[in-house]
Structures are given as structure tokens and as C-alpha cells.
PDB file of C-alpha atoms in Angstrom:
ATOM      1  CA  UNK A   1      60.118  64.303 278.682  1.00 80.00           C
ATOM      2  CA  UNK A   2      63.164  62.196 279.373  1.00 83.00           C
ATOM      3  CA  UNK A   3      66.494  61.099 277.807  1.00 86.00           C
ATOM      4  CA  UNK A   4      67.491  57.709 277.163  1.00 83.00           C
ATOM      5  CA  UNK A   5      71.056  58.525 276.857  1.00 86.00           C
ATOM      6  CA  UNK A   6      71.162  61.440 279.151  1.00 86.00           C
ATOM      7  CA  UNK A   7      75.160  61.245 279.693  1.00 88.00           C
ATOM      8  CA  UNK A   8      75.657  62.541 276.181  1.00 88.00           C
ATOM      9  CA  UNK A   9      74.281  66.041 277.429  1.00 87.00           C
ATOM     10  CA  UNK A  10      77.639  66.125 279.236  1.00 90.00           C
ATOM     11  CA  UNK A  11      79.357  66.804 276.097  1.00 86.00           C
ATOM     12  CA  UNK A  12      77.214  70.153 275.620  1.00 87.00           C
ATOM     13  CA  UNK A  13      80.234  72.541 277.157  1.00 88.00           C
ATOM     14  CA  UNK A  14      83.188  70.699 275.071  1.00 86.00           C
ATOM     15  CA  UNK A  15      83.324  73.561 272.383  1.00 84.00           C
ATOM     16  CA  UNK A  16      83.539  76.654 274.949  1.00 83.00           C
ATOM     17  CA  UNK A  17      86.161  74.558 276.866  1.00 83.00           C
ATOM     18  CA  UNK A  18      88.159  74.139 273.612  1.00 82.00           C
ATOM     19  CA  UNK A  19      87.915  77.791 273.160  1.00 80.00           C
ATOM     20  CA  UNK A  20      88.877  78.583 276.585  1.00 81.00           C
ATOM     21  CA  UNK A  21      91.827  76.292 276.227  1.00 83.00           C
ATOM     22  CA  UNK A  22      93.094  77.849 272.686  1.00 78.00           C
ATOM     23  CA  UNK A  23      92.414  81.250 274.298  1.00 75.00           C
ATOM     24  CA  UNK A  24      94.918  80.437 277.144  1.00 75.00           C
ATOM     25  CA  UNK A  25      97.464  79.350 274.981  1.00 75.00           C
ATOM     26  CA  UNK A  26      97.516  82.152 272.846  1.00 64.00           C
ATOM     27  CA  UNK A  27      97.907  84.373 275.662  1.00 62.00           C
ATOM     28  CA  UNK A  28     100.801  82.683 277.318  1.00 58.00           C
ATOM     29  CA  UNK A  29     103.678  84.630 278.157  1.00 53.00           C
ATOM     30  CA  UNK A  30     106.779  84.290 275.917  1.00 55.00           C
ATOM     31  CA  UNK A  31     109.335  82.028 277.184  1.00 56.00           C
ATOM     32  CA  UNK A  32     112.604  83.595 279.541  1.00 52.00           C
ATOM     33  CA  UNK A  33     115.171  82.687 276.900  1.00 54.00           C
ATOM     34  CA  UNK A  34     113.264  85.283 274.531  1.00 52.00           C
ATOM     35  CA  UNK A  35     112.991  87.773 277.511  1.00 48.00           C
ATOM     36  CA  UNK A  36     116.903  87.844 278.155  1.00 49.00           C
ATOM     37  CA  UNK A  37     117.420  88.781 274.284  1.00 50.00           C
ATOM     38  CA  UNK A  38     114.441  90.712 273.650  1.00 48.00           C
ATOM     39  CA  UNK A  39     113.719  92.364 277.089  1.00 52.00           C
ATOM     40  CA  UNK A  40     111.524  94.946 275.344  1.00 51.00           C
ATOM     41  CA  UNK A  41     108.616  91.719 275.283  1.00 46.00           C
ATOM     42  CA  UNK A  42     108.294  92.220 278.768  1.00 49.00           C
ATOM     43  CA  UNK A  43     106.944  95.903 278.397  1.00 47.00           C
ATOM     44  CA  UNK A  44     104.793  94.938 275.598  1.00 48.00           C
ATOM     45  CA  UNK A  45     103.228  91.811 277.034  1.00 50.00           C
ATOM     46  CA  UNK A  46     100.242  93.606 278.831  1.00 50.00           C
ATOM     47  CA  UNK A  47      99.170  95.233 275.582  1.00 49.00           C
ATOM     48  CA  UNK A  48      99.605  92.054 273.764  1.00 49.00           C
ATOM     49  CA  UNK A  49      97.462  90.324 276.230  1.00 48.00           C
ATOM     50  CA  UNK A  50      94.870  93.085 276.006  1.00 48.00           C
ATOM     51  CA  UNK A  51      94.882  92.623 272.311  1.00 46.00           C
ATOM     52  CA  UNK A  52      94.549  88.869 272.391  1.00 50.00           C
ATOM     53  CA  UNK A  53      91.616  89.379 274.654  1.00 48.00           C
ATOM     54  CA  UNK A  54      90.047  92.046 272.254  1.00 44.00           C
ATOM     55  CA  UNK A  55      90.609  89.656 269.257  1.00 50.00           C
ATOM     56  CA  UNK A  56      88.984  86.604 271.239  1.00 52.00           C
ATOM     57  CA  UNK A  57      85.360  86.021 270.048  1.00 57.00           C
ATOM     58  CA  UNK A  58      82.823  83.886 271.578  1.00 60.00           C
ATOM     59  CA  UNK A  59      80.946  80.847 269.804  1.00 62.00           C
ATOM     60  CA  UNK A  60      78.811  82.380 266.897  1.00 76.00           C
ATOM     61  CA  UNK A  61      74.955  81.972 268.297  1.00 82.00           C
ATOM     62  CA  UNK A  62      73.988  80.098 265.178  1.00 82.00           C
ATOM     63  CA  UNK A  63      76.577  77.583 265.707  1.00 83.00           C
ATOM     64  CA  UNK A  64      75.915  77.332 269.457  1.00 85.00           C
ATOM     65  CA  UNK A  65      72.577  76.766 268.854  1.00 88.00           C
ATOM     66  CA  UNK A  66      72.997  74.081 266.218  1.00 88.00           C
ATOM     67  CA  UNK A  67      75.523  72.131 268.450  1.00 87.00           C
ATOM     68  CA  UNK A  68      73.077  72.395 271.533  1.00 89.00           C
ATOM     69  CA  UNK A  69      70.347  70.910 269.360  1.00 89.00           C
ATOM     70  CA  UNK A  70      72.725  68.030 268.128  1.00 90.00           C
ATOM     71  CA  UNK A  71      73.583  67.126 271.478  1.00 90.00           C
ATOM     72  CA  UNK A  72      69.809  67.310 272.449  1.00 90.00           C
ATOM     73  CA  UNK A  73      69.125  64.839 269.799  1.00 89.00           C
ATOM     74  CA  UNK A  74      71.974  62.495 270.142  1.00 90.00           C
ATOM     75  CA  UNK A  75      70.649  61.745 274.004  1.00 88.00           C
ATOM     76  CA  UNK A  76      67.555  60.816 272.248  1.00 87.00           C
ATOM     77  CA  UNK A  77      64.538  62.358 273.925  1.00 89.00           C
ATOM     78  CA  UNK A  78      61.409  60.478 274.483  1.00 88.00           C
ATOM     79  CA  UNK A  79      57.802  61.484 275.721  1.00 86.00           C
ATOM     80  CA  UNK A  80      56.364  58.596 277.967  1.00 81.00           C
ATOM     81  CA  UNK A  81      53.061  57.624 277.353  1.00 76.00           C
ATOM     82  CA  UNK A  82      50.341  56.304 280.061  1.00 76.00           C
ATOM     83  CA  UNK A  83      51.037  53.195 281.532  1.00 73.00           C
ATOM     84  CA  UNK A  84      49.629  50.254 280.084  1.00 70.00           C
ATOM     85  CA  UNK A  85      49.610  46.643 281.689  1.00 62.00           C
ATOM     86  CA  UNK A  86      50.939  44.058 279.516  1.00 59.00           C
ATOM     87  CA  UNK A  87      48.899  40.973 279.264  1.00 57.00           C
ATOM     88  CA  UNK A  88      50.189  37.531 278.612  1.00 57.00           C
ATOM     89  CA  UNK A  89      49.078  35.954 275.415  1.00 56.00           C
ATOM     90  CA  UNK A  90      45.390  35.408 275.615  1.00 62.00           C
ATOM     91  CA  UNK A  91      43.538  32.320 275.686  1.00 76.00           C
ATOM     92  CA  UNK A  92      41.062  31.474 272.847  1.00 85.00           C
ATOM     93  CA  UNK A  93      37.935  29.801 274.319  1.00 92.00           C
ATOM     94  CA  UNK A  94      34.866  28.756 272.608  1.00 95.00           C
ATOM     95  CA  UNK A  95      31.771  27.574 273.950  1.00 96.00           C
ATOM     96  CA  UNK A  96      29.370  25.294 271.946  1.00 96.00           C
ATOM     97  CA  UNK A  97      25.808  25.033 273.428  1.00 95.00           C
ATOM     98  CA  UNK A  98      23.069  22.471 272.293  1.00 94.00           C
ATOM     99  CA  UNK A  99      20.194  23.969 270.888  1.00 93.00           C
ATOM    100  CA  UNK A 100      18.006  20.775 270.196  1.00 91.00           C
ATOM    101  CA  UNK A 101      14.378  20.667 271.289  1.00 91.00           C
ATOM    102  CA  UNK A 102      15.619  18.408 274.305  1.00 88.00           C
ATOM    103  CA  UNK A 103      17.031  21.193 276.065  1.00 91.00           C
ATOM    104  CA  UNK A 104      13.696  22.643 276.508  1.00 89.00           C
ATOM    105  CA  UNK A 105      12.831  20.027 279.149  1.00 88.00           C
ATOM    106  CA  UNK A 106      12.151  21.273 282.427  1.00 86.00           C
ATOM    107  CA  UNK A 107      14.060  18.990 284.920  1.00 84.00           C
ATOM    108  CA  UNK A 108      16.455  21.485 286.310  1.00 88.00           C
ATOM    109  CA  UNK A 109      15.887  23.310 289.691  1.00 86.00           C
ATOM    110  CA  UNK A 110      17.183  26.759 290.284  1.00 86.00           C
ATOM    111  CA  UNK A 111      16.580  28.700 293.593  1.00 86.00           C
ATOM    112  CA  UNK A 112      13.411  26.084 294.207  1.00 84.00           C
ATOM    113  CA  UNK A 113      11.829  26.928 290.444  1.00 88.00           C
ATOM    114  CA  UNK A 114      11.832  24.207 287.919  1.00 90.00           C
ATOM    115  CA  UNK A 115      13.410  25.451 284.704  1.00 91.00           C
ATOM    116  CA  UNK A 116      14.181  24.137 281.315  1.00 91.00           C
ATOM    117  CA  UNK A 117      18.063  22.795 280.605  1.00 92.00           C
ATOM    118  CA  UNK A 118      18.805  25.970 278.562  1.00 92.00           C
ATOM    119  CA  UNK A 119      17.393  28.158 281.143  1.00 93.00           C
ATOM    120  CA  UNK A 120      20.184  26.756 283.568  1.00 92.00           C
ATOM    121  CA  UNK A 121      22.836  26.570 281.142  1.00 94.00           C
ATOM    122  CA  UNK A 122      21.900  30.451 280.307  1.00 94.00           C
ATOM    123  CA  UNK A 123      22.289  31.237 284.195  1.00 93.00           C
ATOM    124  CA  UNK A 124      25.519  29.111 284.656  1.00 93.00           C
ATOM    125  CA  UNK A 125      27.461  30.053 281.483  1.00 94.00           C
ATOM    126  CA  UNK A 126      26.444  33.937 281.661  1.00 93.00           C
ATOM    127  CA  UNK A 127      28.436  33.720 285.245  1.00 92.00           C
ATOM    128  CA  UNK A 128      31.077  31.809 283.632  1.00 93.00           C
ATOM    129  CA  UNK A 129      31.720  34.144 281.077  1.00 93.00           C
ATOM    130  CA  UNK A 130      31.848  37.329 283.486  1.00 91.00           C
ATOM    131  CA  UNK A 131      34.671  35.352 285.133  1.00 89.00           C
ATOM    132  CA  UNK A 132      36.698  35.261 282.028  1.00 87.00           C
ATOM    133  CA  UNK A 133      38.281  38.690 281.958  1.00 81.00           C
ATOM    134  CA  UNK A 134      41.202  39.173 279.439  1.00 78.00           C
ATOM    135  CA  UNK A 135      40.081  35.904 277.337  1.00 85.00           C
ATOM    136  CA  UNK A 136      39.067  35.825 273.900  1.00 88.00           C
ATOM    137  CA  UNK A 137      35.632  33.927 273.575  1.00 92.00           C
ATOM    138  CA  UNK A 138      33.339  32.858 270.963  1.00 95.00           C
ATOM    139  CA  UNK A 139      29.716  30.877 270.852  1.00 96.00           C
ATOM    140  CA  UNK A 140      28.814  28.041 268.441  1.00 96.00           C
ATOM    141  CA  UNK A 141      25.105  26.766 268.485  1.00 96.00           C
ATOM    142  CA  UNK A 142      23.959  23.703 267.183  1.00 95.00           C
ATOM    143  CA  UNK A 143      21.351  21.415 266.459  1.00 92.00           C
ATOM    144  CA  UNK A 144      20.743  19.961 263.162  1.00 92.00           C
ATOM    145  CA  UNK A 145      23.493  22.176 262.009  1.00 92.00           C
ATOM    146  CA  UNK A 146      26.265  24.066 263.663  1.00 94.00           C
ATOM    147  CA  UNK A 147      26.396  27.973 263.300  1.00 95.00           C
ATOM    148  CA  UNK A 148      28.741  30.537 264.774  1.00 96.00           C
ATOM    149  CA  UNK A 149      26.729  32.678 266.708  1.00 96.00           C
ATOM    150  CA  UNK A 150      29.171  34.983 268.007  1.00 95.00           C
ATOM    151  CA  UNK A 151      33.074  35.111 266.562  1.00 94.00           C
ATOM    152  CA  UNK A 152      35.914  34.965 268.980  1.00 91.00           C
ATOM    153  CA  UNK A 153      36.011  38.656 270.570  1.00 91.00           C
ATOM    154  CA  UNK A 154      37.335  40.387 273.692  1.00 89.00           C
ATOM    155  CA  UNK A 155      34.065  41.914 273.992  1.00 92.00           C
ATOM    156  CA  UNK A 156      32.380  39.410 276.669  1.00 93.00           C
ATOM    157  CA  UNK A 157      29.525  41.610 277.117  1.00 94.00           C
ATOM    158  CA  UNK A 158      28.161  41.427 273.780  1.00 94.00           C
ATOM    159  CA  UNK A 159      28.690  37.631 273.952  1.00 95.00           C
ATOM    160  CA  UNK A 160      27.023  37.478 277.085  1.00 94.00           C
ATOM    161  CA  UNK A 161      23.793  39.261 276.019  1.00 94.00           C
ATOM    162  CA  UNK A 162      24.045  37.051 272.563  1.00 95.00           C
ATOM    163  CA  UNK A 163      23.933  33.759 274.627  1.00 95.00           C
ATOM    164  CA  UNK A 164      20.995  34.907 276.524  1.00 94.00           C
ATOM    165  CA  UNK A 165      19.102  35.584 273.288  1.00 93.00           C
ATOM    166  CA  UNK A 166      19.610  31.978 272.030  1.00 94.00           C
ATOM    167  CA  UNK A 167      16.423  29.809 271.975  1.00 92.00           C
ATOM    168  CA  UNK A 168      15.241  26.425 271.380  1.00 91.00           C
ATOM    169  CA  UNK A 169      15.156  25.089 267.746  1.00 86.00           C
ATOM    170  CA  UNK A 170      17.398  27.945 266.509  1.00 86.00           C
ATOM    171  CA  UNK A 171      19.710  25.863 264.799  1.00 85.00           C
ATOM    172  CA  UNK A 172      17.270  22.605 264.196  1.00 84.00           C
ATOM    173  CA  UNK A 173      15.833  19.865 265.817  1.00 84.00           C
ATOM    174  CA  UNK A 174      18.842  17.370 265.805  1.00 87.00           C
ATOM    175  CA  UNK A 175      22.377  17.231 267.480  1.00 91.00           C
ATOM    176  CA  UNK A 176      25.268  17.647 265.139  1.00 92.00           C
ATOM    177  CA  UNK A 177      28.117  17.408 267.687  1.00 95.00           C
ATOM    178  CA  UNK A 178      30.795  16.441 265.361  1.00 95.00           C
ATOM    179  CA  UNK A 179      30.081  19.586 263.086  1.00 95.00           C
ATOM    180  CA  UNK A 180      30.115  21.543 266.114  1.00 96.00           C
ATOM    181  CA  UNK A 181      33.642  20.428 266.873  1.00 96.00           C
ATOM    182  CA  UNK A 182      34.465  20.723 263.314  1.00 96.00           C
ATOM    183  CA  UNK A 183      33.548  24.040 263.328  1.00 96.00           C
ATOM    184  CA  UNK A 184      35.340  25.098 266.636  1.00 96.00           C
ATOM    185  CA  UNK A 185      38.444  23.918 265.029  1.00 95.00           C
ATOM    186  CA  UNK A 186      38.229  25.959 262.015  1.00 94.00           C
ATOM    187  CA  UNK A 187      37.588  29.194 263.807  1.00 93.00           C
ATOM    188  CA  UNK A 188      39.991  28.456 266.739  1.00 91.00           C
ATOM    189  CA  UNK A 189      43.086  27.435 264.370  1.00 89.00           C
ATOM    190  CA  UNK A 190      42.872  30.623 262.641  1.00 83.00           C
ATOM    191  CA  UNK A 191      44.039  32.694 265.617  1.00 77.00           C
ATOM    192  CA  UNK A 192      47.309  32.448 267.530  1.00 71.00           C
ATOM    193  CA  UNK A 193      46.993  31.598 270.935  1.00 62.00           C
ATOM    194  CA  UNK A 194      48.769  30.259 274.036  1.00 68.00           C
ATOM    195  CA  UNK A 195      45.912  27.760 274.677  1.00 80.00           C
ATOM    196  CA  UNK A 196      42.893  26.796 272.593  1.00 89.00           C
ATOM    197  CA  UNK A 197      40.187  25.714 274.412  1.00 93.00           C
ATOM    198  CA  UNK A 198      36.534  24.596 273.446  1.00 95.00           C
ATOM    199  CA  UNK A 199      33.807  23.867 275.977  1.00 96.00           C
ATOM    200  CA  UNK A 200      31.130  21.617 274.715  1.00 96.00           C
ATOM    201  CA  UNK A 201      27.817  21.129 276.294  1.00 95.00           C
ATOM    202  CA  UNK A 202      25.022  18.906 275.204  1.00 92.00           C
ATOM    203  CA  UNK A 203      22.108  16.568 276.409  1.00 88.00           C
ATOM    204  CA  UNK A 204      22.012  14.425 273.290  1.00 82.00           C
ATOM    205  CA  UNK A 205      23.849  11.873 271.233  1.00 86.00           C
ATOM    206  CA  UNK A 206      25.562  12.790 267.776  1.00 89.00           C
ATOM    207  CA  UNK A 207      22.409  12.303 265.506  1.00 89.00           C
ATOM    208  CA  UNK A 208      22.917  14.885 262.640  1.00 89.00           C
ATOM    209  CA  UNK A 209      25.704  16.335 260.773  1.00 87.00           C
ATOM    210  CA  UNK A 210      28.409  15.089 258.365  1.00 90.00           C
ATOM    211  CA  UNK A 211      31.645  14.675 260.635  1.00 91.00           C
ATOM    212  CA  UNK A 212      31.989  12.048 263.347  1.00 94.00           C
ATOM    213  CA  UNK A 213      32.538  13.343 266.829  1.00 95.00           C
ATOM    214  CA  UNK A 214      35.369  11.221 267.619  1.00 95.00           C
ATOM    215  CA  UNK A 215      36.993  11.882 264.210  1.00 95.00           C
ATOM    216  CA  UNK A 216      36.903  15.596 264.828  1.00 95.00           C
ATOM    217  CA  UNK A 217      38.471  15.147 268.233  1.00 96.00           C
ATOM    218  CA  UNK A 218      41.187  13.685 266.965  1.00 96.00           C
ATOM    219  CA  UNK A 219      41.544  16.570 264.386  1.00 95.00           C
ATOM    220  CA  UNK A 220      41.179  18.937 267.569  1.00 95.00           C
ATOM    221  CA  UNK A 221      44.075  17.314 269.310  1.00 95.00           C
ATOM    222  CA  UNK A 222      46.517  17.613 266.421  1.00 94.00           C
ATOM    223  CA  UNK A 223      45.510  21.282 266.024  1.00 92.00           C
ATOM    224  CA  UNK A 224      46.394  21.733 269.756  1.00 92.00           C
ATOM    225  CA  UNK A 225      42.802  22.145 271.217  1.00 93.00           C
ATOM    226  CA  UNK A 226      41.394  20.922 274.294  1.00 94.00           C
ATOM    227  CA  UNK A 227      38.142  19.969 274.370  1.00 96.00           C
ATOM    228  CA  UNK A 228      36.149  19.779 277.764  1.00 96.00           C
ATOM    229  CA  UNK A 229      32.745  18.212 277.558  1.00 95.00           C
ATOM    230  CA  UNK A 230      29.734  18.840 279.733  1.00 94.00           C
ATOM    231  CA  UNK A 231      26.723  16.179 279.372  1.00 92.00           C
ATOM    232  CA  UNK A 232      23.597  17.728 281.058  1.00 90.00           C
ATOM    233  CA  UNK A 233      20.052  16.323 282.220  1.00 77.00           C
ATOM    234  CA  UNK A 234      18.909  13.428 284.223  1.00 69.00           C
ATOM    235  CA  UNK A 235      19.603   9.901 282.655  1.00 60.00           C
ATOM    236  CA  UNK A 236      16.610   8.586 280.599  1.00 57.00           C
ATOM    237  CA  UNK A 237      16.321   6.024 277.909  1.00 44.00           C
ATOM    238  CA  UNK A 238      15.384   8.369 274.957  1.00 51.00           C
ATOM    239  CA  UNK A 239      17.165   7.323 271.698  1.00 47.00           C
ATOM    240  CA  UNK A 240      18.834  10.817 271.657  1.00 53.00           C
ATOM    241  CA  UNK A 241      19.730  11.075 275.560  1.00 63.00           C
ATOM    242  CA  UNK A 242      23.317  12.050 276.056  1.00 68.00           C
ATOM    243  CA  UNK A 243      25.987   9.952 274.777  1.00 83.00           C
ATOM    244  CA  UNK A 244      28.128  10.153 278.123  1.00 89.00           C
ATOM    245  CA  UNK A 245      30.777   7.539 276.624  1.00 91.00           C
ATOM    246  CA  UNK A 246      31.116   9.374 273.384  1.00 93.00           C
ATOM    247  CA  UNK A 247      31.628  12.793 275.398  1.00 94.00           C
ATOM    248  CA  UNK A 248      34.106  11.232 277.871  1.00 94.00           C
ATOM    249  CA  UNK A 249      36.301   9.888 274.932  1.00 95.00           C
ATOM    250  CA  UNK A 250      36.102  13.499 273.253  1.00 96.00           C
ATOM    251  CA  UNK A 251      37.622  15.069 276.237  1.00 95.00           C
ATOM    252  CA  UNK A 252      40.238  12.312 276.990  1.00 96.00           C
ATOM    253  CA  UNK A 253      41.282  12.198 273.280  1.00 96.00           C
ATOM    254  CA  UNK A 254      42.339  16.163 273.248  1.00 95.00           C
ATOM    255  CA  UNK A 255      43.404  16.009 276.917  1.00 94.00           C
ATOM    256  CA  UNK A 256      40.101  17.601 278.452  1.00 94.00           C
ATOM    257  CA  UNK A 257      37.799  17.082 281.080  1.00 94.00           C
ATOM    258  CA  UNK A 258      34.423  15.554 280.979  1.00 94.00           C
ATOM    259  CA  UNK A 259      31.652  16.431 283.515  1.00 94.00           C
ATOM    260  CA  UNK A 260      28.231  15.057 284.063  1.00 92.00           C
ATOM    261  CA  UNK A 261      25.927  17.709 285.093  1.00 90.00           C
ATOM    262  CA  UNK A 262      22.538  16.112 286.170  1.00 87.00           C
ATOM    263  CA  UNK A 263      21.302  18.974 288.284  1.00 88.00           C
ATOM    264  CA  UNK A 264      21.847  22.737 288.055  1.00 88.00           C
ATOM    265  CA  UNK A 265      24.198  22.395 291.154  1.00 91.00           C
ATOM    266  CA  UNK A 266      26.399  19.905 289.209  1.00 91.00           C
ATOM    267  CA  UNK A 267      26.260  22.153 286.209  1.00 91.00           C
ATOM    268  CA  UNK A 268      27.609  25.172 288.350  1.00 92.00           C
ATOM    269  CA  UNK A 269      30.472  22.587 289.951  1.00 92.00           C
ATOM    270  CA  UNK A 270      31.381  21.869 286.143  1.00 92.00           C
ATOM    271  CA  UNK A 271      31.812  25.355 285.319  1.00 91.00           C
ATOM    272  CA  UNK A 272      33.304  26.327 288.399  1.00 91.00           C
ATOM    273  CA  UNK A 273      36.056  23.157 287.914  1.00 91.00           C
ATOM    274  CA  UNK A 274      36.676  25.083 284.332  1.00 89.00           C
ATOM    275  CA  UNK A 275      37.565  28.099 285.892  1.00 86.00           C
ATOM    276  CA  UNK A 276      40.271  26.028 287.769  1.00 85.00           C
ATOM    277  CA  UNK A 277      41.484  23.977 284.954  1.00 82.00           C
ATOM    278  CA  UNK A 278      41.574  27.079 282.591  1.00 80.00           C
ATOM    279  CA  UNK A 279      42.589  30.064 285.060  1.00 73.00           C
ATOM    280  CA  UNK A 280      42.167  33.615 283.751  1.00 61.00           C
ATOM    281  CA  UNK A 281      45.026  35.100 282.136  1.00 59.00           C
ATOM    282  CA  UNK A 282      47.068  37.293 284.485  1.00 55.00           C
ATOM    283  CA  UNK A 283      48.137  40.840 283.571  1.00 55.00           C
ATOM    284  CA  UNK A 284      51.889  41.215 282.597  1.00 55.00           C
ATOM    285  CA  UNK A 285      54.125  43.850 283.644  1.00 64.00           C
ATOM    286  CA  UNK A 286      53.356  47.434 283.214  1.00 68.00           C
ATOM    287  CA  UNK A 287      54.956  49.210 280.802  1.00 71.00           C
ATOM    288  CA  UNK A 288      55.123  53.282 279.327  1.00 72.00           C
ATOM    289  CA  UNK A 289      55.467  53.493 275.238  1.00 79.00           C
ATOM    290  CA  UNK A 290      58.049  55.859 274.419  1.00 81.00           C
ATOM    291  CA  UNK A 291      57.389  58.464 271.608  1.00 85.00           C
ATOM    292  CA  UNK A 292      60.669  59.413 270.072  1.00 88.00           C
ATOM    293  CA  UNK A 293      61.551  63.161 269.780  1.00 88.00           C
ATOM    294  CA  UNK A 294      64.958  63.293 268.325  1.00 85.00           C
ATOM    295  CA  UNK A 295      63.764  64.265 264.852  1.00 87.00           C
ATOM    296  CA  UNK A 296      62.564  67.738 265.936  1.00 90.00           C
ATOM    297  CA  UNK A 297      65.909  69.110 267.244  1.00 88.00           C
ATOM    298  CA  UNK A 298      67.805  67.659 264.169  1.00 89.00           C
ATOM    299  CA  UNK A 299      65.178  69.513 261.972  1.00 90.00           C
ATOM    300  CA  UNK A 300      66.006  72.566 264.185  1.00 90.00           C
ATOM    301  CA  UNK A 301      69.451  72.276 263.731  1.00 87.00           C
ATOM    302  CA  UNK A 302      69.322  71.810 259.732  1.00 90.00           C
ATOM    303  CA  UNK A 303      67.188  75.082 259.513  1.00 89.00           C
ATOM    304  CA  UNK A 304      69.446  76.924 261.750  1.00 87.00           C
ATOM    305  CA  UNK A 305      72.265  76.034 259.596  1.00 86.00           C
ATOM    306  CA  UNK A 306      70.687  76.511 256.569  1.00 85.00           C
ATOM    307  CA  UNK A 307      69.621  79.910 257.426  1.00 83.00           C
ATOM    308  CA  UNK A 308      73.077  80.823 258.678  1.00 82.00           C
ATOM    309  CA  UNK A 309      74.680  79.828 255.718  1.00 82.00           C
ATOM    310  CA  UNK A 310      72.348  81.819 253.093  1.00 81.00           C
ATOM    311  CA  UNK A 311      72.555  84.882 255.194  1.00 77.00           C
ATOM    312  CA  UNK A 312      76.392  84.905 255.044  1.00 77.00           C
ATOM    313  CA  UNK A 313      75.956  83.981 251.373  1.00 78.00           C
ATOM    314  CA  UNK A 314      73.985  87.321 250.651  1.00 79.00           C
ATOM    315  CA  UNK A 315      75.525  89.392 253.072  1.00 74.00           C
ATOM    316  CA  UNK A 316      78.688  89.050 251.611  1.00 69.00           C
ATOM    317  CA  UNK A 317      77.616  89.158 247.838  1.00 61.00           C
TER     318      UNK A 317
END
């Protein structure tokens, strides 16, 4: 326990100092002029002093306790809690992952093995999530439609687990990029944050949904949301191949960065670059919460005063 205004405790001896001063004043010797006219006062003086000392009474115990408790309460006693590191305002980051059938193509090489695009995404994004300590993150999956798979949360372990459980075709067989951005705007705008970020990953063009991707990007910019886009996969002539121009425009409109990840190493480099573009929130200063305790001495003082008053009243009844 500590006292916020500890210097008030210096007032505790004041009543006893006042009593002592008054006692010394009452015991003062008669003036010399009186002794000239009344010599008998000189002989009576020792008895007077003795009588005054006899009549001197200490501060009553209840009153002394009440005064002590009031001084303690005025000094604002507090109990210090456990130290808590203050965090800066958390970043809200939404991940949007394409689950259309083309994400199942096995044109990625990881550790010498050919894996699907989604498997490469699982590996890289899982590591990315593990590095995003103290950020609030969520996951949107999209195909023909966009779905909120994991709401914005600080529980990044659950987010990582649910990411690894995503499968091809879970959201349909098309690519609704605009709808995914629109859903992210809705969820990110609902929470205050120092910085709102969407990381959009796809290997296709916008082939479904009701929202135009560029119009959604302009709305995101108005809401203060930054969109980083990642186009994944090797270039080909498929009708639904990644629309890199649109992805680049989405990033530029919102102040984000576009990455073209044609291989697993490039995908890792893209998310490593995102770590530098969106650094992890640092811990702020460490504080100790203070629990006020002044009400307890105040309550005790009131109870003592009340009990003393009742005692005197009934004792003299």
C-alpha cells in the first residue's frame, strides 16, 4: 500500500501539539507586576502548576482514532496492482484468401515438392500470422461469394488453425473480388483502429459478385482502409487468370502495395515485405493499476464517531 498524497500524514501530530501548547500557556507563571502586589502567589504557584497538570487531559481515544483515520484517508491510500504493459492502439488487419478451384493447381514448389497454390498460401500466411503479435486479425474467404470465416480477433492461434482448415471450393467456383473487399470494408469500419489493413490474395479475375473491385477500392480509400494485393500463380492464358492490372490499381487507389507472386519464394518475399510495410505494434510503457482504499478509513472513522456518540448519550441518560 502507498499514499498518493503522503505529505498529508505530516498533519497527524497537530492535535497533540495544540494541546501541549495550550497546556503550557495555562501553566505560565503570573506576571512580575502581580507578584509585587500579591507575594502569596509565589508560594501558591507550585500547587497551581500541580493542579493544572492534574487537570490536563489527553486527547480522548475515540477522537484520536477518528483523527488518525481521517488523516490516513486524506492521504489517499492506494493498493498497487500487477504491472501491465500498455499497448499502442492495435492495428486491425483482415486477410482475404481466394478459394476458387484454380487455387488447387499444383504449380508451386516448396522444399523441392510440388504443391498447390492454396497449400503454399497456407504455409506462408500461417507464418505471417505467427509474426503479427498484438494485432487484431480476421479472415475472409471468397469464391462465388465472400464469407467472413474468422471475425477480427486477437486470438491468432485460432485464426491460424481455421486458416489451415480452408479447402478449395468452400466459397464456390468463381472469384468475387469486389464482394470480398466490400465485406472487409464493413467489418474493418466497425472497429476503431490506428490503421486498418486488408491483404487480398487471389489467382484470378473478378468473375462473380455484385460489387466492382475498383469501386470497392475507392470506398475503402474513403474509409481509410489500406489494401495490399497479392496476385499468385504463373501467367497463363486462362480466362480467369489473375487480373494483375486491376490488383495493382486496387493497391494504388488505397495507398497499398501490389505483389506478383509467381512462385512460393516470391510469395514468401511478398509477406515478408508486408511485415516491413505494416510493422508489428510495439508495447507501450508499463503501468500499475491503482485501487483506491480511502473509503475504508473513512468508514471506520464514521463508525467510531457514531459508536462514541451513542455511548456518551446512553451513559449520561
